[in-house]
mmCIF file of C-alpha atoms in Angstrom:
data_model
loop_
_atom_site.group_PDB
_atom_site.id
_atom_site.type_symbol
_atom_site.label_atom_id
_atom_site.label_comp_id
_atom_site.label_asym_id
_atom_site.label_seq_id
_atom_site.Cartn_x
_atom_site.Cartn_y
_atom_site.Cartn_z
ATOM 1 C CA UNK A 1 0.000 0.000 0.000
ATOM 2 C CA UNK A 2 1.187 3.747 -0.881
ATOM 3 C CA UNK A 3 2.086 6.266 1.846
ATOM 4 C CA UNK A 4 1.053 9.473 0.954
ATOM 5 C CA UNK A 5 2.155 12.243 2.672
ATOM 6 C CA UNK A 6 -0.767 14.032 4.657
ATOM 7 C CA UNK A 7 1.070 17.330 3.624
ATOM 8 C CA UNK A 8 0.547 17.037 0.557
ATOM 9 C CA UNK A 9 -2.392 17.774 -1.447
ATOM 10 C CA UNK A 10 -3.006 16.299 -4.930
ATOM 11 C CA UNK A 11 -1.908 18.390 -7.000
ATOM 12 C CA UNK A 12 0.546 19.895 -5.344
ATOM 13 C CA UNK A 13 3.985 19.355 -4.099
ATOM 14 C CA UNK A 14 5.929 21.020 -1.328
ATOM 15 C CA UNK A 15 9.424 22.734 -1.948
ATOM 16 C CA UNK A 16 11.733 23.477 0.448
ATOM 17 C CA UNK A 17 10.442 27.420 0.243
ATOM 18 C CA UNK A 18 6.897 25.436 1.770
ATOM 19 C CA UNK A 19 8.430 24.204 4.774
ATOM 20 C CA UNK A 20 9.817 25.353 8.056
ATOM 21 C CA UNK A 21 8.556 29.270 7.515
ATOM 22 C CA UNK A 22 8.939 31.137 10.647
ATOM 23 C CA UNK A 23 5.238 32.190 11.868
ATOM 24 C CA UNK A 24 3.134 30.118 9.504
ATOM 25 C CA UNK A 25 2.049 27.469 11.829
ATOM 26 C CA UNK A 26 1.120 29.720 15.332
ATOM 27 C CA UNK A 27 -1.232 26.990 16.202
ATOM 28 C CA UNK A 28 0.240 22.869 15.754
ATOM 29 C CA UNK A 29 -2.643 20.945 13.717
ATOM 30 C CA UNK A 30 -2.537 17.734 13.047
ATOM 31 C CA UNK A 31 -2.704 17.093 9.247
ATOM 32 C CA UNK A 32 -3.528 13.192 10.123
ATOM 33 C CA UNK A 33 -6.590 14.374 12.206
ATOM 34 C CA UNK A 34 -9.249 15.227 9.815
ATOM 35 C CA UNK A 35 -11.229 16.447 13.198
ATOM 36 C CA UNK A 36 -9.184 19.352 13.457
ATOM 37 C CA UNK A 37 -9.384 20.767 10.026
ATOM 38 C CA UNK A 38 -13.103 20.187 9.886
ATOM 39 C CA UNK A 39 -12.965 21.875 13.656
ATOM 40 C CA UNK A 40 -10.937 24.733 11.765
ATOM 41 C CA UNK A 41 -13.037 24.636 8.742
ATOM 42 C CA UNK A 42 -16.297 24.927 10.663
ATOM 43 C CA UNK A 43 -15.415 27.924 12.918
ATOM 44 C CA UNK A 44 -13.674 29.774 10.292
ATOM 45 C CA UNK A 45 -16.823 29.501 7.790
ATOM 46 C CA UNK A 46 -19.240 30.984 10.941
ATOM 47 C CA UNK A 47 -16.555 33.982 12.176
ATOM 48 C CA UNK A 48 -15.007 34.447 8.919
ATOM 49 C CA UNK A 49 -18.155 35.610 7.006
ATOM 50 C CA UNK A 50 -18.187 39.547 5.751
ATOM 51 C CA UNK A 51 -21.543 39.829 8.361
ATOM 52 C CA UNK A 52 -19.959 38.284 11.871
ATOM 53 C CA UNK A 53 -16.297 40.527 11.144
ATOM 54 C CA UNK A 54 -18.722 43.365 10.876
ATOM 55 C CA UNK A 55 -20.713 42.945 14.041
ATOM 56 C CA UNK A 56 -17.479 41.928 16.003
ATOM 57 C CA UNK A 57 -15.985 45.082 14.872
ATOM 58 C CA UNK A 58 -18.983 47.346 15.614
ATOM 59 C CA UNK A 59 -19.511 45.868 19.199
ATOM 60 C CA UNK A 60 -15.145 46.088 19.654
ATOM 61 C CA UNK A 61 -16.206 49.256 21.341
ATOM 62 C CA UNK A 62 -19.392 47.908 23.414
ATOM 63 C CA UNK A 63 -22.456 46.866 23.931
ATOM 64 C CA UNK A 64 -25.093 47.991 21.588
ATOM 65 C CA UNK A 65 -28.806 47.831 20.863
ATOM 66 C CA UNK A 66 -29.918 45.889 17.656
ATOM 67 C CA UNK A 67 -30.806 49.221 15.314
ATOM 68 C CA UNK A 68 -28.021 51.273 16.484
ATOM 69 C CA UNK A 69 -26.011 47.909 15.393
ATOM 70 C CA UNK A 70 -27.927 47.849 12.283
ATOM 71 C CA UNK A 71 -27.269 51.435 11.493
ATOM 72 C CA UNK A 72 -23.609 50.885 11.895
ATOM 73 C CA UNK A 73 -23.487 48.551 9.373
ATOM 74 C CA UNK A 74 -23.774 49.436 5.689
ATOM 75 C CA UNK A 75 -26.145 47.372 4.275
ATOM 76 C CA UNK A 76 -26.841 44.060 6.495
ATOM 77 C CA UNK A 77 -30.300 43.549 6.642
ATOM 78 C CA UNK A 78 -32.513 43.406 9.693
ATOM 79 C CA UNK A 79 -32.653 39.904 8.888
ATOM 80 C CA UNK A 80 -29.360 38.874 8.304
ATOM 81 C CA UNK A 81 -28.316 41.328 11.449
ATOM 82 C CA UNK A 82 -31.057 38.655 13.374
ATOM 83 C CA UNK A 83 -28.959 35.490 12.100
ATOM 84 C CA UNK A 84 -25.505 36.598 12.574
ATOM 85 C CA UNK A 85 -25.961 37.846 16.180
ATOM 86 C CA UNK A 86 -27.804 34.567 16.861
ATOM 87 C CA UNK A 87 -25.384 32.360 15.122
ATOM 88 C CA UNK A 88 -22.424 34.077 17.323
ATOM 89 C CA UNK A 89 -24.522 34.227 20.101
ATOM 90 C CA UNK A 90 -24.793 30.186 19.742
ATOM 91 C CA UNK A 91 -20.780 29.851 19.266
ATOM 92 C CA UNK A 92 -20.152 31.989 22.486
ATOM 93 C CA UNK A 93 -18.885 35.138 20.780
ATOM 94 C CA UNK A 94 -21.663 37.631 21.683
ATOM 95 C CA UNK A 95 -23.872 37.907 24.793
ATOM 96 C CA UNK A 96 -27.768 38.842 24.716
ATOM 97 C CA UNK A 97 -28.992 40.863 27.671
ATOM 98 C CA UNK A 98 -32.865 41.561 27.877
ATOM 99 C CA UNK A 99 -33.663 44.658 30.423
ATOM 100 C CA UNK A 100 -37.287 44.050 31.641
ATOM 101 C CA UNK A 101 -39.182 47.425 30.365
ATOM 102 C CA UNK A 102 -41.683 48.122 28.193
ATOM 103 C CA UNK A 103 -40.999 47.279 24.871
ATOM 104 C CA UNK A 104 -38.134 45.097 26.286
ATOM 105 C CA UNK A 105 -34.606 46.791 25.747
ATOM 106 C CA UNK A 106 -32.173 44.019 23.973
ATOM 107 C CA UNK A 107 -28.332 44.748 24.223
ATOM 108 C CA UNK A 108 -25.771 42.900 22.333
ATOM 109 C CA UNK A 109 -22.132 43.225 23.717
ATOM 110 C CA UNK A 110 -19.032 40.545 22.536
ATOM 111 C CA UNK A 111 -18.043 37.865 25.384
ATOM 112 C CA UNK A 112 -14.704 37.312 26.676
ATOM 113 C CA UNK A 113 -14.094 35.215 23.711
ATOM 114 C CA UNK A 114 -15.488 37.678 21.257
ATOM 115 C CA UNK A 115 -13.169 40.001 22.829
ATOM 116 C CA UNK A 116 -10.768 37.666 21.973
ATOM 117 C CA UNK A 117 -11.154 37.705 18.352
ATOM 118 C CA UNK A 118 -10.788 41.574 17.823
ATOM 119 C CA UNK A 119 -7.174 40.973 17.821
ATOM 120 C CA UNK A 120 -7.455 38.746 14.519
ATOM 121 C CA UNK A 121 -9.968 40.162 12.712
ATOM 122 C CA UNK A 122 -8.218 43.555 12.938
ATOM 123 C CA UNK A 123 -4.956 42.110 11.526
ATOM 124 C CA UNK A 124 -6.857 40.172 8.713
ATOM 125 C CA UNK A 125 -8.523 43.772 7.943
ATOM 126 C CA UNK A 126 -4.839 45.295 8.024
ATOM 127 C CA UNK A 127 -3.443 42.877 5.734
ATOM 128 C CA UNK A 128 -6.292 43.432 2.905
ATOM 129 C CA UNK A 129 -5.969 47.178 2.885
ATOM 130 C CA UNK A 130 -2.152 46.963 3.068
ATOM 131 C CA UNK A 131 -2.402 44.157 0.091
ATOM 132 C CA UNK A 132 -5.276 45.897 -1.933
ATOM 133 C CA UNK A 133 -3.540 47.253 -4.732
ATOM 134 C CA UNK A 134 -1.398 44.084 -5.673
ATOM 135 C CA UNK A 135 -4.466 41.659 -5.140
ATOM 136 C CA UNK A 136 -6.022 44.134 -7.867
ATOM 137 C CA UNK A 137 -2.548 43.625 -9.864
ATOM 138 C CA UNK A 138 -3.202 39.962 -9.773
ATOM 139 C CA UNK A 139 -6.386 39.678 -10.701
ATOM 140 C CA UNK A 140 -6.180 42.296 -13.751
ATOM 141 C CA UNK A 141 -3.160 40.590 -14.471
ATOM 142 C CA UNK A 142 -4.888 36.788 -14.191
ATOM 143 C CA UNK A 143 -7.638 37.753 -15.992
ATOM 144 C CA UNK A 144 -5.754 39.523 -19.280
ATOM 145 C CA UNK A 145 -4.288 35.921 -19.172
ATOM 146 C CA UNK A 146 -6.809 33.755 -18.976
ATOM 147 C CA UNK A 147 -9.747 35.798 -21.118
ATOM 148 C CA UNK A 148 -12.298 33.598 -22.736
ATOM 149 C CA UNK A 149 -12.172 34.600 -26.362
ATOM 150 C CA UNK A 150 -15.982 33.700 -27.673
#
């Protein structure tokens, strides 16, 4: 039977310029432990979406009621405000407090986790608007390149 390197994807091949880069792997995973990607996979696809970096960012500063949230967010609807704050709410990232009045008064405010991801999503925001212009290069570049001619 063939051993295949879990490193390797098909299709690919490492070089020694792929391996042993200072700062690339902050966090061990396992490659042979498919939990741990799909752990990875499922966490980053529910904090990674353009609606929950928005509402972490907005409440970085603190708690907020759900139209003044909604207002500080260019164009999230009340709808999609409703399912992100739930969804985070569900992975421990945001807190929900209810102040008995009349109508009810609803404040959303980030956790001591969700505090805890400010730090990352600010540097991932960093790093696109310090890499704008040559991801723009790129794709103008890939797309002269690789035009379908009809």
């Amino acid at each position: 039977m063939e051993t295949i390197d879990p490193r390797v994807q098909e299709g690919t091949s490492l070089s020694d310029r792929h391996i042993n880069v200072p700062g690339t792997d902050p966090v061990p995973l396992r490659p042979d432990d498919g939990r741990s990607c799909r752990a990875v996979n499922h966490i980053l696809s529910c904090v990674g979406d353009k609606w929950s970096m928005q509402v972490v960012m907005s409440l970085s500063d603190g708690s907020q009621r759900f139209n003044a949230l909604r207002r500080t967010i260019d164009g999230i609807s009340q709808r999609m405000l409703t399912r992100t704050l739930r969804r985070l709410e569900r992975d421990g990232l945001v807190e929900r407090t209810v102040t008995p009045s009349v109508p009810p008064r609803v404040d959303y405010a980030l956790s001591d986790l969700g505090r805890s991801l400010r730090v990352p999503v600010l540097a991932l925001g960093s790093w696109a608007v310090e890499h704008q212009g040559a991801i723009d290069t790129a794709r103008s570049r890939f797309d002269a390149e690789n035009a379908i001619e009809e």
